[in-house]
Short mmCIF file of C-alpha atoms and ligand atoms in Angstrom, two decimals:
data_model
loop_
_atom_site.label_atom_id
_atom_site.label_comp_id
_atom_site.label_asym_id
_atom_site.label_seq_id
_atom_site.Cartn_x
_atom_site.Cartn_y
_atom_site.Cartn_z
CA MET A 17 87.11 85.07 125.61
CA ALA A 18 83.77 83.73 124.33
CA ASP A 19 82.88 80.02 124.50
CA LYS A 20 83.79 77.85 121.53
CA VAL A 21 81.46 78.73 118.65
CA GLU A 22 80.71 77.20 115.28
CA PRO A 23 83.00 78.94 112.75
CA THR A 24 80.87 80.94 110.33
CA ILE A 25 81.46 83.18 107.34
CA VAL A 26 79.12 85.43 105.37
CA VAL A 27 80.14 87.29 102.21
CA HIS A 28 78.45 89.75 99.86
CA GLY A 29 79.12 90.74 96.27
CA GLY A 30 77.31 94.04 96.47
CA ALA A 31 73.82 95.49 96.44
CA TRP A 32 72.19 97.28 93.48
CA ALA A 33 70.27 96.09 90.42
CA ILE A 34 72.95 93.61 89.44
CA PRO A 35 72.37 93.13 85.68
CA ASP A 36 71.09 89.79 84.43
CA ALA A 37 74.35 89.30 82.55
CA LEU A 38 76.23 89.27 85.87
CA ALA A 39 73.62 87.42 87.96
CA ALA A 40 74.92 83.87 87.56
CA ALA A 41 78.56 84.96 87.93
CA SER A 42 77.71 86.96 91.05
CA LYS A 43 75.98 83.97 92.65
CA GLU A 44 78.87 81.69 91.80
CA GLY A 45 81.46 84.25 92.93
CA VAL A 46 80.00 84.70 96.40
CA GLN A 47 79.85 80.92 96.88
CA ASN A 48 83.50 80.60 95.86
CA ALA A 49 84.49 83.34 98.30
CA ALA A 50 82.49 81.81 101.16
CA LYS A 51 84.10 78.43 100.49
CA ARG A 52 87.61 79.93 100.48
CA GLY A 53 86.98 81.84 103.69
CA TYR A 54 85.34 78.87 105.37
CA GLY A 55 88.31 76.70 104.35
CA VAL A 56 90.51 78.99 106.46
CA LEU A 57 88.16 78.72 109.46
CA HIS A 58 87.74 74.96 109.05
CA SER A 59 91.49 74.40 109.18
CA GLY A 60 91.72 76.36 112.44
CA GLY A 61 92.51 79.77 110.93
CA SER A 62 91.37 83.08 112.37
CA ALA A 63 88.31 85.11 111.42
CA LEU A 64 90.72 87.82 110.24
CA ASP A 65 92.53 85.46 107.84
CA ALA A 66 89.16 84.12 106.65
CA VAL A 67 87.68 87.51 105.71
CA GLU A 68 90.90 88.55 103.97
CA ALA A 69 90.97 85.32 101.95
CA ALA A 70 87.28 85.61 101.01
CA VAL A 71 87.59 89.25 99.93
CA CYS A 72 90.68 88.44 97.82
CA VAL A 73 88.55 85.91 95.89
CA LEU A 74 85.92 88.60 95.27
CA GLU A 75 88.56 91.20 94.29
CA ASP A 76 90.00 88.75 91.74
CA ASP A 77 86.57 88.03 90.23
CA PRO A 78 85.62 90.44 87.41
CA ALA A 79 81.91 90.06 88.25
CA PHE A 80 82.37 92.42 91.21
CA ASP A 81 83.15 96.11 91.75
CA ALA A 82 86.44 95.61 93.61
CA GLY A 83 90.01 94.92 92.47
CA TYR A 84 89.80 93.42 88.95
CA GLY A 85 86.45 94.65 87.59
CA ALA A 86 86.23 97.81 89.70
CA VAL A 87 84.21 100.67 88.23
CA LEU A 88 85.88 103.81 86.85
CA ASN A 89 86.03 107.39 88.09
CA SER A 90 85.20 110.49 86.02
CA LEU A 91 88.60 110.29 84.29
CA GLY A 92 88.06 106.64 83.43
CA GLU A 93 90.56 105.49 86.05
CA ILE A 94 90.30 102.94 88.85
CA GLU A 95 90.54 104.21 92.46
CA LEU A 96 90.12 101.54 95.10
CA ASP A 97 89.03 101.65 98.75
CA ALA A 98 89.23 98.83 101.34
CA VAL A 99 89.07 98.19 105.07
CA ILE A 100 89.74 95.28 107.41
CA MET A 101 89.07 95.05 111.15
CA GLU A 102 89.32 92.53 113.98
CA GLY A 103 87.08 92.43 117.04
CA SER A 104 89.36 91.51 119.92
CA GLU A 105 91.34 94.78 120.23
CA LEU A 106 89.38 96.77 117.59
CA LYS A 107 92.46 96.94 115.37
CA ALA A 108 91.62 98.28 111.92
CA GLY A 109 93.37 99.30 108.71
CA ALA A 110 92.09 100.95 105.56
CA ILE A 111 93.25 102.44 102.27
CA ALA A 112 91.41 104.78 99.91
CA ALA A 113 91.77 106.13 96.36
CA VAL A 114 94.67 103.78 95.71
CA GLN A 115 95.58 102.79 92.16
CA ASN A 116 97.21 99.80 90.50
CA ILE A 117 96.86 97.42 93.46
CA LYS A 118 95.40 93.99 92.74
CA ASN A 119 94.21 93.14 96.26
CA PRO A 120 93.48 96.34 98.24
CA VAL A 121 92.29 94.31 101.26
CA LYS A 122 95.83 92.96 101.71
CA LEU A 123 97.19 96.51 101.75
CA ALA A 124 94.53 97.52 104.29
CA ARG A 125 95.68 94.66 106.53
CA LEU A 126 99.27 95.87 106.29
CA VAL A 127 98.12 99.36 107.35
CA MET A 128 96.54 97.69 110.38
CA GLU A 129 99.54 95.54 111.24
CA LYS A 130 102.57 97.57 110.15
CA THR A 131 101.63 101.21 110.86
CA HIS A 132 100.24 103.30 113.70
CA HIS A 133 97.52 104.58 111.37
CA CYS A 134 94.01 103.43 110.49
CA LEU A 135 93.60 104.93 107.00
CA ILE A 136 96.12 105.88 104.29
CA VAL A 137 94.93 107.39 100.99
CA GLY A 138 96.01 108.05 97.40
CA LYS A 139 99.68 108.62 96.70
CA GLY A 140 100.57 107.75 100.30
CA ALA A 141 98.81 104.41 100.02
CA ASN A 142 100.72 103.61 96.84
CA MET A 143 104.00 104.67 98.50
CA PHE A 144 103.18 102.43 101.47
CA ALA A 145 102.42 99.53 99.11
CA LYS A 146 105.87 99.93 97.53
CA GLU A 147 107.50 99.99 100.97
CA MET A 148 105.70 96.76 101.85
CA GLY A 149 106.79 95.10 98.61
CA ILE A 150 103.24 94.94 97.23
CA GLU A 151 103.49 94.81 93.48
CA GLU A 152 101.81 97.59 91.47
CA VAL A 153 99.98 96.16 88.48
CA PRO A 154 99.44 97.97 85.16
CA PRO A 155 96.04 99.76 85.38
CA GLU A 156 94.71 97.98 82.29
CA THR A 157 95.00 94.61 84.06
CA LEU A 158 92.21 95.70 86.44
CA LEU A 159 89.91 97.00 83.68
CA THR A 160 87.06 94.95 82.26
CA ASP A 161 84.91 95.50 79.18
CA SER A 162 81.89 95.81 81.45
CA SER A 163 83.44 98.56 83.63
CA LYS A 164 84.45 100.48 80.48
CA ALA A 165 80.97 100.08 78.98
CA GLU A 166 79.34 101.24 82.22
CA TRP A 167 81.60 104.30 82.34
CA GLU A 168 80.75 105.20 78.70
CA HIS A 169 77.06 104.83 79.53
CA TYR A 170 77.14 107.09 82.56
CA LYS A 171 79.34 109.67 80.84
CA LYS A 172 76.94 109.74 77.90
CA TYR A 173 73.79 110.07 79.98
CA GLN A 174 75.35 112.20 82.74
CA LYS A 175 73.92 110.01 85.47
CA THR A 176 74.40 111.08 89.06
CA VAL A 177 74.88 109.05 92.21
CA SER A 178 71.19 109.25 93.02
CA ASP A 179 70.40 107.93 89.54
CA LEU A 180 72.69 105.00 90.23
CA PHE A 181 71.11 103.72 93.43
CA ARG A 182 67.51 102.66 93.08
CA THR A 183 65.23 100.96 95.52
CA ARG A 184 63.14 97.96 94.64
CA GLY A 185 60.30 98.72 92.30
CA SER A 186 61.90 101.85 90.80
CA GLU A 187 63.64 102.09 87.45
CA SER A 188 66.34 99.51 87.04
CA SER A 189 69.96 100.66 87.15
CA ASN A 190 72.29 98.09 85.68
CA SER A 191 75.30 98.08 87.92
CA HIS A 192 76.95 96.39 90.86
CA ASP A 193 78.73 97.40 94.03
CA THR A 194 81.24 96.67 96.75
CA VAL A 195 82.25 93.28 98.19
CA GLY A 196 82.71 92.22 101.79
CA ALA A 197 83.00 89.42 104.32
CA VAL A 198 82.32 88.88 108.02
CA ALA A 199 83.36 85.88 110.09
CA VAL A 200 83.54 84.39 113.56
CA ASP A 201 86.13 81.73 114.34
CA ALA A 202 86.11 78.84 116.82
CA GLN A 203 87.60 81.12 119.52
CA GLY A 204 84.74 83.60 119.19
CA ASN A 205 86.87 86.24 117.49
CA VAL A 206 85.04 88.23 114.83
CA ALA A 207 86.42 90.12 111.82
CA CYS A 208 85.15 92.03 108.80
CA ALA A 209 86.50 93.35 105.51
CA THR A 210 85.05 95.46 102.68
CA SER A 211 86.55 96.42 99.31
CA THR A 212 85.27 98.53 96.43
CA GLY A 213 85.90 100.53 93.30
CA GLY A 214 83.20 102.91 94.49
CA ILE A 215 80.69 104.45 92.11
CA THR A 216 80.99 104.79 88.35
CA ALA A 217 82.03 108.30 87.23
CA LYS A 218 82.69 109.39 90.82
CA ARG A 219 84.81 112.51 91.25
CA VAL A 220 88.54 111.91 91.29
CA GLY A 221 89.47 111.50 94.95
CA ARG A 222 85.90 110.76 96.07
CA VAL A 223 85.91 108.27 98.93
CA GLY A 224 82.71 106.50 99.91
CA ASP A 225 81.74 104.47 102.96
CA SER A 226 83.74 101.32 102.38
CA PRO A 227 87.09 102.30 103.96
CA ILE A 228 85.46 104.36 106.71
CA ILE A 229 85.57 102.39 109.95
CA GLY A 230 82.04 102.19 111.36
CA SER A 231 80.41 102.85 107.98
CA GLY A 232 81.72 100.31 105.46
CA ALA A 233 82.56 97.77 108.17
CA TYR A 234 82.76 97.39 111.92
CA CYS A 235 83.23 94.58 114.41
CA ASP A 236 83.61 93.96 118.11
CA ASN A 237 83.98 90.57 119.81
CA ALA A 238 81.34 91.69 122.31
CA TYR A 239 78.66 91.63 119.57
CA GLY A 240 79.67 90.66 116.03
CA ALA A 241 80.87 91.89 112.65
CA VAL A 242 79.24 93.85 109.81
CA SER A 243 80.12 94.69 106.19
CA THR A 244 77.98 97.09 104.14
CA THR A 245 77.32 97.89 100.47
CA GLY A 246 75.31 100.57 98.69
CA HIS A 247 75.19 104.33 98.37
CA GLY A 248 78.36 105.41 100.17
CA GLU A 249 77.27 108.94 101.01
CA ALA A 250 74.09 107.65 102.67
CA ILE A 251 75.93 104.88 104.53
CA VAL A 252 78.49 107.34 105.94
CA LYS A 253 75.75 109.68 107.19
CA VAL A 254 74.21 106.95 109.38
CA THR A 255 77.48 105.08 110.19
CA LEU A 256 75.63 102.00 109.02
CA ALA A 257 77.93 99.21 110.18
CA ARG A 258 78.29 100.59 113.73
CA HIS A 259 74.55 101.24 113.82
CA VAL A 260 73.88 97.52 113.30
CA LEU A 261 76.06 96.65 116.29
CA PHE A 262 74.33 99.36 118.32
CA LEU A 263 70.99 97.65 117.57
CA MET A 264 72.45 94.28 118.56
CA GLU A 265 73.66 95.85 121.83
CA GLN A 266 70.01 96.79 122.39
CA GLY A 267 69.09 93.10 122.11
CA LEU A 268 68.08 92.71 118.45
CA SER A 269 69.05 89.55 116.57
CA PRO A 270 71.52 89.96 113.68
CA GLN A 271 68.68 89.60 111.15
CA ALA A 272 66.39 92.08 112.91
CA ALA A 273 69.28 94.53 113.32
CA ALA A 274 70.23 94.23 109.64
CA GLN A 275 66.70 95.06 108.50
CA LYS A 276 66.15 97.84 111.02
CA ALA A 277 69.45 99.54 110.16
CA ILE A 278 68.67 99.59 106.43
CA GLU A 279 65.17 100.92 107.13
CA HIS A 280 66.71 103.60 109.36
CA MET A 281 69.05 104.65 106.55
CA PHE A 282 66.15 104.87 104.12
CA GLN A 283 64.01 106.88 106.52
CA ARG A 284 66.75 109.31 107.59
CA VAL A 285 68.64 109.94 104.34
CA ASN A 286 66.65 108.13 101.64
CA GLY A 287 69.60 105.75 101.40
CA THR A 288 69.74 102.41 99.64
CA GLY A 289 72.09 99.51 100.10
CA GLY A 290 72.60 96.28 101.97
CA LEU A 291 74.67 94.55 104.61
CA ILE A 292 75.75 91.24 106.09
CA VAL A 293 76.28 90.51 109.76
CA VAL A 294 77.39 87.66 112.02
CA ASN A 295 77.26 87.73 115.80
CA ASN A 296 79.81 86.21 118.18
CA LYS A 297 77.71 83.02 118.44
CA GLY A 298 77.61 82.43 114.67
CA GLU A 299 74.06 83.70 114.04
CA ILE A 300 73.84 85.56 110.76
CA GLY A 301 71.76 88.31 109.17
CA PHE A 302 71.60 89.97 105.76
CA TYR A 303 69.28 92.56 104.23
CA SER A 304 69.12 95.03 101.36
CA ASN A 305 66.57 97.50 100.00
CA THR A 306 68.01 97.38 96.49
CA GLU A 307 66.75 95.17 93.70
CA ARG A 308 69.41 92.53 94.30
CA MET A 309 72.30 91.69 96.61
CA ALA A 310 74.58 88.71 96.09
CA TRP A 311 75.43 86.96 99.37
CA ALA A 312 76.52 83.57 100.68
CA SER A 313 77.19 82.00 104.06
CA LEU A 314 78.84 78.81 105.29
CA GLN A 315 78.56 77.13 108.68
CA SER A 316 78.66 73.47 109.75
CA SER A 317 78.58 72.08 106.19
CA THR A 318 75.58 74.26 105.29
CA LEU A 319 76.05 76.60 102.36
CA GLN A 320 73.38 79.26 101.84
CA PHE A 321 73.26 81.87 99.11
CA GLY A 322 70.93 84.21 97.25
CA LEU A 323 70.59 87.21 94.98
CA GLU A 324 66.93 88.17 94.66
CA PRO A 325 64.98 89.64 97.61
CA GLY A 326 64.04 86.80 99.96
CA GLU A 327 65.96 84.20 97.95
CA LYS A 328 67.81 81.66 100.11
CA ILE A 329 69.18 78.49 98.53
CA VAL A 330 70.44 75.95 101.06
CA GLN A 331 72.93 73.23 100.10
CA GLU A 332 75.08 70.74 101.91
CA TYR A 333 78.80 71.41 101.56
CA THR A 334 81.77 69.27 102.56
CA PRO A 335 84.90 71.34 103.12
CA GLU A 336 87.98 70.04 101.26
N1 LIG B 28 79.54 101.53 98.69
C1 LIG B 28 80.59 101.93 97.86
C2 LIG B 28 80.70 103.35 97.65
O1 LIG B 28 79.71 104.07 97.71
O2 LIG B 28 81.80 103.80 97.40
#
């Protein structure tokens, strides 16, 4: 087991050209999630409990593409993907293309803890939720005016995935993406979780990177924990989350690994997105090559957050 470390959490509310109308809510939402997750760590809770709690806050916040507020598929329906993982035994659970579930990250954790599987999809995921006593919510309770408007827009203009993800400096695409959290607790255990509605107007049954272990998230106590956001098809092709840990194994700092992994994805598959990372000592990193990415971190009473490239606001925070 690692030496005692300073408990640390980092969260993201997704890459992309987050529209101005959602900018303030995104910044506030990631701070709320970091505070909730840090509260768990501060009271002696595990990294795993902290990332689950933080992601639940983001799933419940309509500013983000996950849970309530998730974007809609080509039929105008919500299909949700989520993953959670812990770094001591590499236990992981994920669900994909699930409907009518308020907090997909909780269902992913039950897959990890109550089954012999790592990933359950669609109808099977909903059947498993019933078995576990997880309430199914009416689909309309997860819909927001903004997700409906975005769906109408993309249906009307027949946008494609590559139209949706833009790098800095190219034409703005008003949308938002995936949420996630990474944490290390006082025992040096790391954990990560990622949750998403995917991409607006995606094919029915399309699954992106988020629930794919090694792409949407990965962690190992030997190095740290990663959660990603962005163009799922690109992220899967370079197994982005595992690639960050590979770079850290080679000796890069979390920040250097974050940047290098995103640059690698851009060079190899023209991919855009972002990620957050924490190592097993509590050092953090975050990077995106999209116009914006909402993120926040909390460690030793220091709250940091940002949205614009290079933006880092630092505030003192006293846990309740
Ligand atoms: N990153 C979310 C997705 O592509 O589904």
